[in-house]
XYZ file of C-alpha atoms in Angstrom:
609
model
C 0.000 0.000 0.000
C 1.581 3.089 -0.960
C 1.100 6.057 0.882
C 0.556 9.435 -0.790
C 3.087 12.144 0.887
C 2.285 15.014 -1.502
C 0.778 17.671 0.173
C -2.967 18.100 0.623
C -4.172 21.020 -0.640
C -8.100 22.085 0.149
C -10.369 23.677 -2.110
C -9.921 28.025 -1.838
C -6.959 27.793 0.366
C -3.917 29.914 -1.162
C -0.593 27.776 -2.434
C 1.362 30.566 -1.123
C 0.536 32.982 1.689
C 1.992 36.620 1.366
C 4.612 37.415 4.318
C 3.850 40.614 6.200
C 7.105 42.410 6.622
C 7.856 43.427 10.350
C 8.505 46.594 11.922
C 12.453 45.977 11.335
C 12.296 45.464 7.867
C 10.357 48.068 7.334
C 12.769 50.720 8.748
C 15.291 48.768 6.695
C 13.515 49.691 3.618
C 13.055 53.409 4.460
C 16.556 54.055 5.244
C 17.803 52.773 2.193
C 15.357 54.736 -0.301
C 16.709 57.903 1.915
C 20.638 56.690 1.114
C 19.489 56.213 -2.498
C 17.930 59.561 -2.460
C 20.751 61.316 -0.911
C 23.406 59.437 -3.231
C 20.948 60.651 -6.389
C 20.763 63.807 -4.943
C 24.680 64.319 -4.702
C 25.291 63.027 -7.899
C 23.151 65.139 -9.616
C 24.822 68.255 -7.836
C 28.050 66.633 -9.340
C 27.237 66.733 -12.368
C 25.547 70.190 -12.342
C 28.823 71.556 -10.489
C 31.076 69.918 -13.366
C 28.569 70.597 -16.071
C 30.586 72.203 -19.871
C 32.538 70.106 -21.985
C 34.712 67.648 -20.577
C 38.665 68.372 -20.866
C 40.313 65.893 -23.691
C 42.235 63.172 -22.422
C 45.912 62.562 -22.734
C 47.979 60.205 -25.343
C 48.160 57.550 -23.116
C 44.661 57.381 -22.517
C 43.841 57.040 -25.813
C 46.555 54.439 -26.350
C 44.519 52.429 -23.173
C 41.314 52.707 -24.632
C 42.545 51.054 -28.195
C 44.825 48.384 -26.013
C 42.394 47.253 -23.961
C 39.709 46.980 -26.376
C 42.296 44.666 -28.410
C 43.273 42.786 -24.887
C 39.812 42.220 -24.091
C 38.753 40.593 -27.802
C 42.258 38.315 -27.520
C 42.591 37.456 -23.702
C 38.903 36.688 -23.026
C 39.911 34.421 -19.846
C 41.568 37.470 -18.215
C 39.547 38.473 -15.505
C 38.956 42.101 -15.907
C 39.380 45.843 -16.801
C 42.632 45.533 -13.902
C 44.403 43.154 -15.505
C 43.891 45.113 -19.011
C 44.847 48.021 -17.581
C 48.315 46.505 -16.014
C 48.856 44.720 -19.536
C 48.668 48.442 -20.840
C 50.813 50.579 -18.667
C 53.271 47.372 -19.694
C 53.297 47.603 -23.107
C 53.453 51.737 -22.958
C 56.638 51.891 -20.728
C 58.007 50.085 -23.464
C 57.068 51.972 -26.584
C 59.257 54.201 -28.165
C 59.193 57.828 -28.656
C 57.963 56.892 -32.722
C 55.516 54.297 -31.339
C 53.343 56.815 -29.022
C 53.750 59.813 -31.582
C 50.427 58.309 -33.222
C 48.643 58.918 -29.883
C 50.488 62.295 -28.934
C 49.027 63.723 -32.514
C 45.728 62.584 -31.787
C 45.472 63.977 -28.599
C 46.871 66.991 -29.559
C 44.264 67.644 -32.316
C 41.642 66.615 -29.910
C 43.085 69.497 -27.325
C 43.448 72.113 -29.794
C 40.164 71.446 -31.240
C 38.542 71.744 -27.355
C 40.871 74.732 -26.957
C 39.018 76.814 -29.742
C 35.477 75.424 -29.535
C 35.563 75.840 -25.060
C 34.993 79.642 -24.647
C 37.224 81.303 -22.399
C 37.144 81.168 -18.496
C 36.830 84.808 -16.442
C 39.856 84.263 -13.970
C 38.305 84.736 -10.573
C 39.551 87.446 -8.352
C 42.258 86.577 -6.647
C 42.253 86.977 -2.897
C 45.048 88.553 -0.855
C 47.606 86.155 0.307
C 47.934 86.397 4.295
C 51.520 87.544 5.467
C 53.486 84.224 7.694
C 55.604 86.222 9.193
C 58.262 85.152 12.251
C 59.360 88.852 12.536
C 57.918 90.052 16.017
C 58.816 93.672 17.670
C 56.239 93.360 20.029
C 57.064 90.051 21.253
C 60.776 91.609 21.969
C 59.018 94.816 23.513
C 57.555 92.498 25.883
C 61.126 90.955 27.192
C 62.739 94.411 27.237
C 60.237 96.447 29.535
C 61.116 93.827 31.994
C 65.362 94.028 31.586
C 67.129 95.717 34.312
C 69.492 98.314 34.620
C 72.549 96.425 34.347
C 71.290 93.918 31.711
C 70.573 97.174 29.508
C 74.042 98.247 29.762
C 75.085 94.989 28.631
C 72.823 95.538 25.502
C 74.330 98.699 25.027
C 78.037 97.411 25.381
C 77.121 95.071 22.178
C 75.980 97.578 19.801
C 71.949 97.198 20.422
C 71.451 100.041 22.494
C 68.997 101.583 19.810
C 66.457 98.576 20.273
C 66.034 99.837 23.737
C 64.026 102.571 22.228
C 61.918 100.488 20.437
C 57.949 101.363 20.428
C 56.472 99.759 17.727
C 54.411 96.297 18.364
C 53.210 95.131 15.767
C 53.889 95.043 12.086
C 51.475 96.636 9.500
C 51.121 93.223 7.317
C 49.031 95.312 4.340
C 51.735 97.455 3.357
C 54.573 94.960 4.340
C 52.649 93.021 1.487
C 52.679 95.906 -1.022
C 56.602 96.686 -0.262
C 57.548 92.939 -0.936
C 56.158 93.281 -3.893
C 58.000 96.029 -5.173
C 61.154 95.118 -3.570
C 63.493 94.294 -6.131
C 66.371 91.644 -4.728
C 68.563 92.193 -7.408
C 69.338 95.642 -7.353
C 68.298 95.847 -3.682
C 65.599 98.556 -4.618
C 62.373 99.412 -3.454
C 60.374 100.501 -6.698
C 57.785 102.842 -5.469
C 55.988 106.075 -6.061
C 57.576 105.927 -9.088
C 61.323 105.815 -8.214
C 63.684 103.268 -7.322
C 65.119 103.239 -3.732
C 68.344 101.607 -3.326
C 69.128 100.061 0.023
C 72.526 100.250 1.625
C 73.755 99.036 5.124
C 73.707 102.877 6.036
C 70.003 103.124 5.806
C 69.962 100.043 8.275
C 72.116 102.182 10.528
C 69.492 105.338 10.511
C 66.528 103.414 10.840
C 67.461 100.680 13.073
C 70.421 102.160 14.656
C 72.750 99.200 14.081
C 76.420 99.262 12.814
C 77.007 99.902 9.282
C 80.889 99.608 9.629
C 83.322 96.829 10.954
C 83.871 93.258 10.294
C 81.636 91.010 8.324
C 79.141 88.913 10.506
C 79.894 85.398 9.859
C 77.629 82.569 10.927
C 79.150 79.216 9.745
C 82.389 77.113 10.562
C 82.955 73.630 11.859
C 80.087 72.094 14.399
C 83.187 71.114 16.602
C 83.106 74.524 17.639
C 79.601 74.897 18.692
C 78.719 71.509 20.337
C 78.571 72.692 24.052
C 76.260 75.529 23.073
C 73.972 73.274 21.311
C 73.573 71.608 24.588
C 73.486 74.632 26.787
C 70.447 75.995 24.304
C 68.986 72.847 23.825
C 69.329 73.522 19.612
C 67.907 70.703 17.429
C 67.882 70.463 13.515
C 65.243 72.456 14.175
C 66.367 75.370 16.076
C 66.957 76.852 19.650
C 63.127 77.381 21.376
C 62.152 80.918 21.392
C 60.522 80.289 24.513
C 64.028 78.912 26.446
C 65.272 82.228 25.295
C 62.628 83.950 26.803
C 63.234 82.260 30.015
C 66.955 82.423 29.787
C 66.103 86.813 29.302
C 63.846 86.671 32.003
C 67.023 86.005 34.897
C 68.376 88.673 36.641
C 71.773 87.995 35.708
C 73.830 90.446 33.562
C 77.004 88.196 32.399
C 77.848 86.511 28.803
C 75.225 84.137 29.557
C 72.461 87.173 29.645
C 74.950 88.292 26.244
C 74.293 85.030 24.093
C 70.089 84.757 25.026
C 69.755 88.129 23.742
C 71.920 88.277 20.693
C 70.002 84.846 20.295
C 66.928 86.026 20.817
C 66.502 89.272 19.169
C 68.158 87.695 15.717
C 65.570 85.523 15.629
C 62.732 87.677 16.828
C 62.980 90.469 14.953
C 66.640 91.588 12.773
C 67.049 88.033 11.011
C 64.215 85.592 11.800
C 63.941 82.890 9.316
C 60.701 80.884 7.710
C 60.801 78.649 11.175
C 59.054 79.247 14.764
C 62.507 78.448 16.152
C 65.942 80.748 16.441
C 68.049 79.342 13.487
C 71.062 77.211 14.971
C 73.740 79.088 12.506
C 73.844 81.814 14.767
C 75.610 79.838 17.753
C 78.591 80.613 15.655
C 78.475 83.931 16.864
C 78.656 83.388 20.256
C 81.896 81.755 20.050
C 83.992 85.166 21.137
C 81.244 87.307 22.581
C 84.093 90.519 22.964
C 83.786 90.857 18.943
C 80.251 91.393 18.957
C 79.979 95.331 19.044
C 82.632 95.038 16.435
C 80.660 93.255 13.651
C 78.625 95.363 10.474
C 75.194 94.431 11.845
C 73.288 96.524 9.401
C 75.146 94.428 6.483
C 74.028 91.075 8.052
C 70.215 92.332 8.421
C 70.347 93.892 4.553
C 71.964 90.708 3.140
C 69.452 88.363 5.555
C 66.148 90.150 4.277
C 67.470 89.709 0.459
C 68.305 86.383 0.880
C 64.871 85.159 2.661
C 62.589 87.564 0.638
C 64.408 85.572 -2.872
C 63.735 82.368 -0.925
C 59.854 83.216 -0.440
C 59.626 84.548 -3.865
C 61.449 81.227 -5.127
C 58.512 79.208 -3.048
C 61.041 77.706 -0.815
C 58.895 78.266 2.154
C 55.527 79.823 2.824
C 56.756 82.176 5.676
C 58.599 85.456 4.988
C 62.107 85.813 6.817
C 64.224 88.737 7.253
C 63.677 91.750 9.534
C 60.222 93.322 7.521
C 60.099 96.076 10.741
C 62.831 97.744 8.615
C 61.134 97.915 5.413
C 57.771 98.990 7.318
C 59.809 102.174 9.161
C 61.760 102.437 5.818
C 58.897 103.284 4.056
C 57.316 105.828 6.839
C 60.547 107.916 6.351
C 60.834 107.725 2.980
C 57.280 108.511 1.729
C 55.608 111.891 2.990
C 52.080 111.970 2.866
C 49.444 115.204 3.093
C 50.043 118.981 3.325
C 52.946 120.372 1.809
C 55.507 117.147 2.181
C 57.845 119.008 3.869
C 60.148 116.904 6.356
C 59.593 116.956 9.803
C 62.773 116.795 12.202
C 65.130 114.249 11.758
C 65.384 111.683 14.437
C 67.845 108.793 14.234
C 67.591 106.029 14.969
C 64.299 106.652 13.194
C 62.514 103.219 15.210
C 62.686 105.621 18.438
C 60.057 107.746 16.989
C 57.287 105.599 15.638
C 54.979 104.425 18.296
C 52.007 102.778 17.677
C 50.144 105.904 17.665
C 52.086 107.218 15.364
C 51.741 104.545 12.899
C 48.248 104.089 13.305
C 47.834 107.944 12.244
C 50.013 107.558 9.456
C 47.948 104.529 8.431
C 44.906 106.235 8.866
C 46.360 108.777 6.335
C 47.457 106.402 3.629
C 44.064 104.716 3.499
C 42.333 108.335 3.528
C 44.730 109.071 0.120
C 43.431 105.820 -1.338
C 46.415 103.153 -0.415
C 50.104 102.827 -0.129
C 52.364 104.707 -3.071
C 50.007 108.411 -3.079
C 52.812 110.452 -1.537
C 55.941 112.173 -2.250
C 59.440 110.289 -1.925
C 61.699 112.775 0.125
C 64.125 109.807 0.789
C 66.849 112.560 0.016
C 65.680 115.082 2.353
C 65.775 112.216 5.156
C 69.320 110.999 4.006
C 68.272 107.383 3.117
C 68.505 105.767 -0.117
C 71.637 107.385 -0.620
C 74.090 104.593 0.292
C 77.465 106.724 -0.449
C 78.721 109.457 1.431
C 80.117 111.138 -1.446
C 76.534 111.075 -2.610
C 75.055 112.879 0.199
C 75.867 116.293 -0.906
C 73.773 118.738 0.239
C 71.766 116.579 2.897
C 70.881 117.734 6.073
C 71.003 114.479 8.174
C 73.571 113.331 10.567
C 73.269 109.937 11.555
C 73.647 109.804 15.424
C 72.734 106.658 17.318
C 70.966 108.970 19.855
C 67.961 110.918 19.426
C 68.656 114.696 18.005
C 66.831 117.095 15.959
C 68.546 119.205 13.844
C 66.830 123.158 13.898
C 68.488 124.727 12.114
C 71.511 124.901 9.877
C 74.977 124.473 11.709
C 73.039 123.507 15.311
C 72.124 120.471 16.461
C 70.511 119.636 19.989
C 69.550 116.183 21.660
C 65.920 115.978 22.557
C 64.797 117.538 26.471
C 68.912 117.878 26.898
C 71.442 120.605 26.411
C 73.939 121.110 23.616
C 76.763 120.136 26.082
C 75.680 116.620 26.434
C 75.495 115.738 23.022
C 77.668 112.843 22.356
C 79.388 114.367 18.837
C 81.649 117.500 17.917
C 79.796 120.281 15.488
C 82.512 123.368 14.447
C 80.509 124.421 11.628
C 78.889 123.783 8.023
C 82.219 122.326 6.424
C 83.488 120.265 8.940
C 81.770 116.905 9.562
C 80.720 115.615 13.044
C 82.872 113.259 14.666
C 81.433 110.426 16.884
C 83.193 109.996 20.276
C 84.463 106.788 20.721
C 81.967 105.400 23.051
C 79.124 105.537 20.679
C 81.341 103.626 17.733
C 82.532 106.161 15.541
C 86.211 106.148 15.454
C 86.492 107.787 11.867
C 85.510 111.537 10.663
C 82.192 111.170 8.777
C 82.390 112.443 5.237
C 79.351 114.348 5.199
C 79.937 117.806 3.450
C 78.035 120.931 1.950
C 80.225 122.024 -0.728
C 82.331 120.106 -2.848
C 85.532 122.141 -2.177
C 85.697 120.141 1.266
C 88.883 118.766 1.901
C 87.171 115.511 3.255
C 85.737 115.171 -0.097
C 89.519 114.684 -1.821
C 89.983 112.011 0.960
C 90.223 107.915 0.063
C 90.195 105.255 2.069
C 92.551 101.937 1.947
C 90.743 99.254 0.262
C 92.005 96.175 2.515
C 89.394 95.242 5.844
C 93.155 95.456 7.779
C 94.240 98.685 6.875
C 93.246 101.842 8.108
C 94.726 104.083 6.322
C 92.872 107.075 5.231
C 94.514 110.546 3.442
C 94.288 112.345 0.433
C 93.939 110.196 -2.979
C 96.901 111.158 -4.249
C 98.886 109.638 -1.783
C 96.521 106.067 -1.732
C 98.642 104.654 -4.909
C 102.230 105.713 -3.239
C 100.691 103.644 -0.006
C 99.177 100.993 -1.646
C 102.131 100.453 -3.568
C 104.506 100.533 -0.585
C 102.274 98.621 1.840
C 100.686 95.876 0.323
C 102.465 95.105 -2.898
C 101.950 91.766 -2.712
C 97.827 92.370 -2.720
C 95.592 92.940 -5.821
C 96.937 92.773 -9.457
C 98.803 94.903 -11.748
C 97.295 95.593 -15.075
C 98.107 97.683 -18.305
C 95.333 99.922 -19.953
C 93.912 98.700 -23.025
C 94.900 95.123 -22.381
C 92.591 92.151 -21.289
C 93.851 90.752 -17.672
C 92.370 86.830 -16.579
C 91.894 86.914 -12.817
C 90.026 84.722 -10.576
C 87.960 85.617 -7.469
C 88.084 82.722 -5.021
C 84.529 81.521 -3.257
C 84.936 83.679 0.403
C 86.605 87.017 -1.825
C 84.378 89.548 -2.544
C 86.403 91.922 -4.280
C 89.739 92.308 -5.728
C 92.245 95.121 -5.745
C 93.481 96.525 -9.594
C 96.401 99.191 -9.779
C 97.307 100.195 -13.077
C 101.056 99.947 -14.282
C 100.380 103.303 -16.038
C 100.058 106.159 -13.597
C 99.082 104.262 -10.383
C 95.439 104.214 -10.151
C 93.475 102.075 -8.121
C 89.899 100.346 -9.038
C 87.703 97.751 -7.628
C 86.919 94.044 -9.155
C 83.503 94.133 -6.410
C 82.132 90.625 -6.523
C 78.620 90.190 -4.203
C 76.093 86.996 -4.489
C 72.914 86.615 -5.242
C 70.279 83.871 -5.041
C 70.963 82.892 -8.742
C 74.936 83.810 -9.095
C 77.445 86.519 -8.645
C 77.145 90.043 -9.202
C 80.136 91.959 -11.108
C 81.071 95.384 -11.491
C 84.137 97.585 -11.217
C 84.738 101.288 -9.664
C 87.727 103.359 -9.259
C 89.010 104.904 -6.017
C 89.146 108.597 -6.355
C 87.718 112.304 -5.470
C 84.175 111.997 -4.851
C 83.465 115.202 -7.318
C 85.984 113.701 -9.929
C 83.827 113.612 -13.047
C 87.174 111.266 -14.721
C 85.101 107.600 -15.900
C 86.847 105.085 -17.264
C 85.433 102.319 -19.908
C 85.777 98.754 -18.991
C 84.666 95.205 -19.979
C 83.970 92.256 -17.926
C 83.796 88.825 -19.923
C 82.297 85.517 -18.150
C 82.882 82.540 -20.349
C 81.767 78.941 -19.934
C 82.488 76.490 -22.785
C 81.031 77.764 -25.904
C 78.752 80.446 -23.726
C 80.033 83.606 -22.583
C 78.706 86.880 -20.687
C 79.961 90.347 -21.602
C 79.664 93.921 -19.715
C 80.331 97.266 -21.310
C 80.099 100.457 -18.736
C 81.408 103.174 -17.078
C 83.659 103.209 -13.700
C 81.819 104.895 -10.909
C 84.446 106.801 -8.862
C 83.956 106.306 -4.940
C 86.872 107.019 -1.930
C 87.147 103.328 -1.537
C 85.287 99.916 -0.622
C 81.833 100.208 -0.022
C 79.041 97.423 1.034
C 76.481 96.480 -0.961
C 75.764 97.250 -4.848
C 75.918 101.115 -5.501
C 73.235 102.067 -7.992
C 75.181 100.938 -11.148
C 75.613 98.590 -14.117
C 76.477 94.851 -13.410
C 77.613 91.404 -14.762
C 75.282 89.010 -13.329
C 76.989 85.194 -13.780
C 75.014 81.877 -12.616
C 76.451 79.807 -9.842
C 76.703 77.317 -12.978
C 79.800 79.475 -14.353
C 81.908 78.819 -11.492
C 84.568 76.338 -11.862
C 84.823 72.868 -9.872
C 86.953 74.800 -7.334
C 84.185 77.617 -6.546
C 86.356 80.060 -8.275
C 84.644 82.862 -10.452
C 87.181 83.684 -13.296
C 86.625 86.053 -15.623
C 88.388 88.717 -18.340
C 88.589 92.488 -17.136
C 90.138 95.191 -19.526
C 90.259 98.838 -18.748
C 90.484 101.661 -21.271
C 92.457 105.310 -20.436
C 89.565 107.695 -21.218
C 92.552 109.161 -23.110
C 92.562 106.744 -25.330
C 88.981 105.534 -25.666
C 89.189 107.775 -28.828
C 91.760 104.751 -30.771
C 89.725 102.173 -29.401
C-alpha cells in the first residue's frame, strides 16, 4: 500500500501565503530609499557643479582605450578591466618615442580642437595672500620692559642700544605686502611712487640704529666649535626654542650668559628671523667670542638676511617670509611723505625711536584716507636714506647719530629735552663733519659735506678690511704700492687681464702699471649667481670715468659687460646704484672660483679704441 506524501491542498486555500514584513524590515527599507535619495541627490549636484565640456584626455589614454579593447577581444579568460589596464601601462613603458607619436598627434588635435570650440574662463579674483611672518617687535618689547638696569648696559656694550628705544608692536602686514612686492632683490631697490630706492647698510644704521661699519658677521664654521652651546640651548635640527630664550632673558643675571640669550633672541625675533618658529642654529657661531660682537657690520648682516629670505619666499622655498620686515615697514614711513605740503619733519635717528604705535596708526589712517600705499611724495633725500654713499650725500641735512637729536636749524644740532653740552658728537661748523666719540662707535671723521671744495671730499680710504689708512687720494697709490704690494693685481690699460675671485673674496684690488690708479673688481652673491662690477678709487666730485669690460665665459657660452667706472673714496658694502655682470652659480669652476676677463680703457685713449 503506498502512501501518498504530496501535500494536501483544500479547495480556496492559497498555495502561497503573502509574508507581512515586520517593523524591522520596514525601517530597513526606508533608510535605504533615503541613502538612495541622498546618493541621487549628490550626484546630480556633481554633475551640475562639473557641467561644460569635458577636458580631452591625454595620449596615453587614448593608447589604453585602443589596447584594452584589443586585450579584451584576444585574452577573453583574463579576468577584468585591472588586468587590461596593467597589460597596458606594460606595453606603454616600453614603446618608443615613434611608437606613441600616433597617440600624442591625436590627442593633440583633440586638445586644440577643445581649446578653440571651449569659450574662455573669467579668472576669478584673486584673494590677498595672508603675510606668515616670524618677525615680532612686540614680542621683543615684551622681554625688554622687563630688563634691568645692568642687563641694559650689557645691551648697550654690544651695539643694540637703539632697540632699547623700540615702540612699535606690531607690524602693519598690508603694506609689508605691497613693499615685498615692489622690492626688487637684485638691485636691492624698493620701486615705489615711481622711483627706485636703493638700500645700503647705512640706511639700516638710521633706521634701526645698528652698525654699518666693521667686520663682516659670519655665521658658519665647523660644528666642533659649537657643540657645548647646542647643549646649553637645547638647539635641534630644528632650532633653539624661542621660549628657552625667553626664560633664559627673564634672569636677573647680567654676564655673557644674559649676552648670548639676547643676541640669540633678538636675531631671531625680529633683525634676522627665518621661515621657522625656532631661532636658526647658525647663529651659535656667533657666540663663540662674545668681545667681537659690538665690532661686527650688523646693518650688512640684516640687509643681506632680508634679500636672501625675501628671494627664498619669492622662489617658493617656504611659505613664511624671513628677514627683519620692521625695517622695510619704518623704511617706508621715512621715505614717503604723505598730506600737506611734504615738507620733512625733524630728523630723528635712529628713526625706530620715533614711531609708536600711535604714530603709525595715524600715518595709516592717512594712507588709506589718500586711497592706499604709493600716493605720496618720496623725500628719501631730504631724510638721508637711499643714498648709500657718502660722497653722494651732498647737500643733505642728516647726521646719523645713534641717539635721538633734531637738527633746527643749519649748523646747530641739539639732543631731545637735553642741552647742547651733552650731546655725544663734535659740530665746528657747516664744512666740517661731526665726529662720533668713541663710546658711541665712531672712530672715523664722517664724510658728510656741503660744498664740494671740502677737503674731506679729496679724501680715500685703503681698500684692505686690515688697513686703516685714510689721506688724500693722491697719496693712496704711493701707499698701496709701498704697503701691500703683494695684494691685488697689476694691469696695463687697453689690455685684457684673466683673474680669478676665489669663493669667500668679494672683491679684488686693480692698480694700473700706467700712472698708479686704483679700481675695484667688487664681486657680491645673489640667489641665482654673482654680481660683477668695477669702480675706481678717487675724489668723490671727480667727473674722470673710465670704460671697462667684464667677460664671463663657460664652454662655448660667454657673458659680456660694457660700462662706465663709478668713482667712490674706496670699498663700499652692498651694490651702488650701477651697471652689473650678473653670472650663474653654474659658471663657477669645480673649485668655486669665479674667473673672468677684465680690460680697462684710459679715457685718453677711448678715442683709438
Amino acid at each position: 500500500m503506498v502512501t501518498d506524501s504530496s501535500p494536501n491542498f483544500d479547495d480556496g486555500a492559497d498555495i502561497f501565503s503573502p509574508m507581512v514584513p515586520s517593523e524591522s524590515d520596514s525601517m530597513l527599507v526606508k533608510r535605504k530609499e533615503m541613502t538612495s535619495l541622498e546618493l541621487e541627490g549628490s550626484t546630480r549636484k556633481k554633475k551640475k557643479k562639473q557641467g561644460g565640456t569635458p577636458r580631452p584626455a591625454c595620449s596615453w589614454v587614448h593608447f589604453s582605450r585602443e589596447f584594452i579593447k584589443e586585450y579584451s577581444a584576444s585574452h577573453p579568460e583574463s579576468s577584468g578591466l585591472k588586468v587590461a589596464t596593467k597589460a597596458a601601462s606594460d606595453a606603454w613603458k616600453v614603446m618608443t618615442l615613434e611608437e606613441k607619436s600616433k597617440y600624442t598627434k591625436r590627442a593633440r588635435e583633440v586638445w586644440d580642437d577643445y581649446l578653440n570650440s571651449t569659450p574662455a574662463r573669467e579668472p576669478k579674483p584673486r584673494k590677498q595672500a595672508n603675510l606668515v611672518t616670524r618677525c615680532s617687535p612686540g614680542r621683543l618689547v615684551n622681554v625688554l620692559k622687563h630688563f634691568t638696569v645692568d642687563q641694559k648696559e650689557a645691551v648697550k656694550s654690544m651695539g643694540f642700544g637703539s632697540l632699547l628705544d623700540l615702540k612699535c608692536r606690531t607690524l602693519r602686514r598690508s603694506l609689508c605686502l605691497w613693499l615685498l612686492e615692489r622690492f626688487n632683490t637684485i638691485r636691492r631697490s624698493l620701486e615705489i611712487c615711481g622711483e627706485r630706492i636703493p638700500l645700503y647698510p647705512h640706511d639700516v644704521e638710521l633706521v634701526m640704529g645698528l652698525p654699518a661699519s666693521g667686520k663682516d658677521v659670519v655665521n658658519s664654521g665647523p660644528d666642533e666649535l659649537v657643540t657645548e652651546l647646542r647643549q646649553k640651548y637645547n638647539a635641534s635640527n630644528r632650532g633653539i626654542s624661542v621660549r628657552f630664550l625667553e626664560e633664559r632673558l627673564g634672569q636677573p643675571e647680567a654676564g655673557d650668559d644674559f649676552k648670548r640669550a639676547f643676541l640669540l633672541y633678538v636675531l631671531g625675533t625680529l633683525l634676522c628671523p627665518t621661515a621657522r618658529l625656532d631661532v636658526s642654529p647658525s647663529f651659535l657661531h656667533l657666540l663663540t667670542d662674545m668681545d667681537c660682537i659690538h665690532e661686527y657690520n650688523w646693518a650688512k648682516f640684516l640687509l643681506d638676511r632680508l634679500v636672501r629670505e625675501v628671494s627664498r619666499f619669492r622662489q617658493g622655498k617656504q611659505r613664511a617670509v624671513g628677514g627683519c620686515l620692521l625695517f622695510l615697514q619704518i623704511f617706508y614711513y621715512e621715505c614717503v611723505a604723505i598730506g600737506g605740503s611734504c615738507e620733512p619733519g625733524p630728523v630723528v635717528v635712529p628713526c625706530l625711536s620715533l614711531w609708536t604705535e600711535e604714530a603709525i596708526s595715524e600715518r595709516e589712517k592717512q594712507e588709506k584716507e589718500l586711497g592706499g600705499y604709493g600716493c605720496g611724495e618720496v623725500i628719501c633725500r631730504e631724510r638721508g636714506l637711499g643714498l648709500g654713499l657718502l660722497t653722494d650725500r651732498d647737500h643733505v641735512d642728516v647726521l646719523p647719530l645713534r641717539e635721538v637729536a633734531v637738527r633746527v636749524n643749519r649748523g646747530t644740532l641739539v639732543r631731545q629735552e637735553e642741552n647742547l653740552e651733552n650731546v655725544p658728537f663734535a659740530y665746528k661748523n657747516e664744512n666740517t663733519p661731526p665726529v662720533r666719540i668713541d663710546n658711541y662707535s665712531y672712530k672715523t671723521q664722517l664724510q658728510y659735506t656741503n660744498t664740494n671744495t671740502n677737503i674731506y671730499a679729496r679724501e680715500s680710504t685703503c681698500p684692505l678690511l686690515n688697513c686703516n689708512f685714510t689721506g688724500l687720494y693722491q697719496e693712496l697709490p704711493q701707499h698701496f704700492t709701498t704697503k701691500h704690494w703683494d695684494s691685488g693685481r697689476r694691469f696695463q690699460y687697453n689690455s685684457p687681464l684673466p683673474v680669478s675671485l676665489g669663493m669667500d673674496e668679494t672683491f679684488l684690488v686693480l692698480q694700473s702699471e700706467d700712472d698708479g690708479a686704483l679700481f675695484l673688481l667688487n664681486k657680491g652673491t645673489e640667489n641665482i649667481g654673482h654680481t660683477v662690477m668695477v669702480t675706481c678709487i678717487g675724489p668723490s666730485n671727480s667727473n674722470e670715468r673710465f670704460h671697462y669690460c667684464l667677460v664671463s665665459e663657460r664652454g662655448n657660452s660667454s657673458l659680456r659687460l660694457k660700462s662706465y667706472t663709478q668713482t667712490l673714496p674706496g670699498r663700499v658694502d652692498g651694490i651702488p646704484p650701477s651697471d652689473f655682470l650678473l653670472v650663474p652659480f653654474g659658471y663657477l669652476n669645480s673649485s668655486g672660483e669665479l674667473n673672468l676677463e677684465v680690460c680697462i680703457w684710459n679715457p685718453s685713449d677711448l678715442g683709438e679704441v
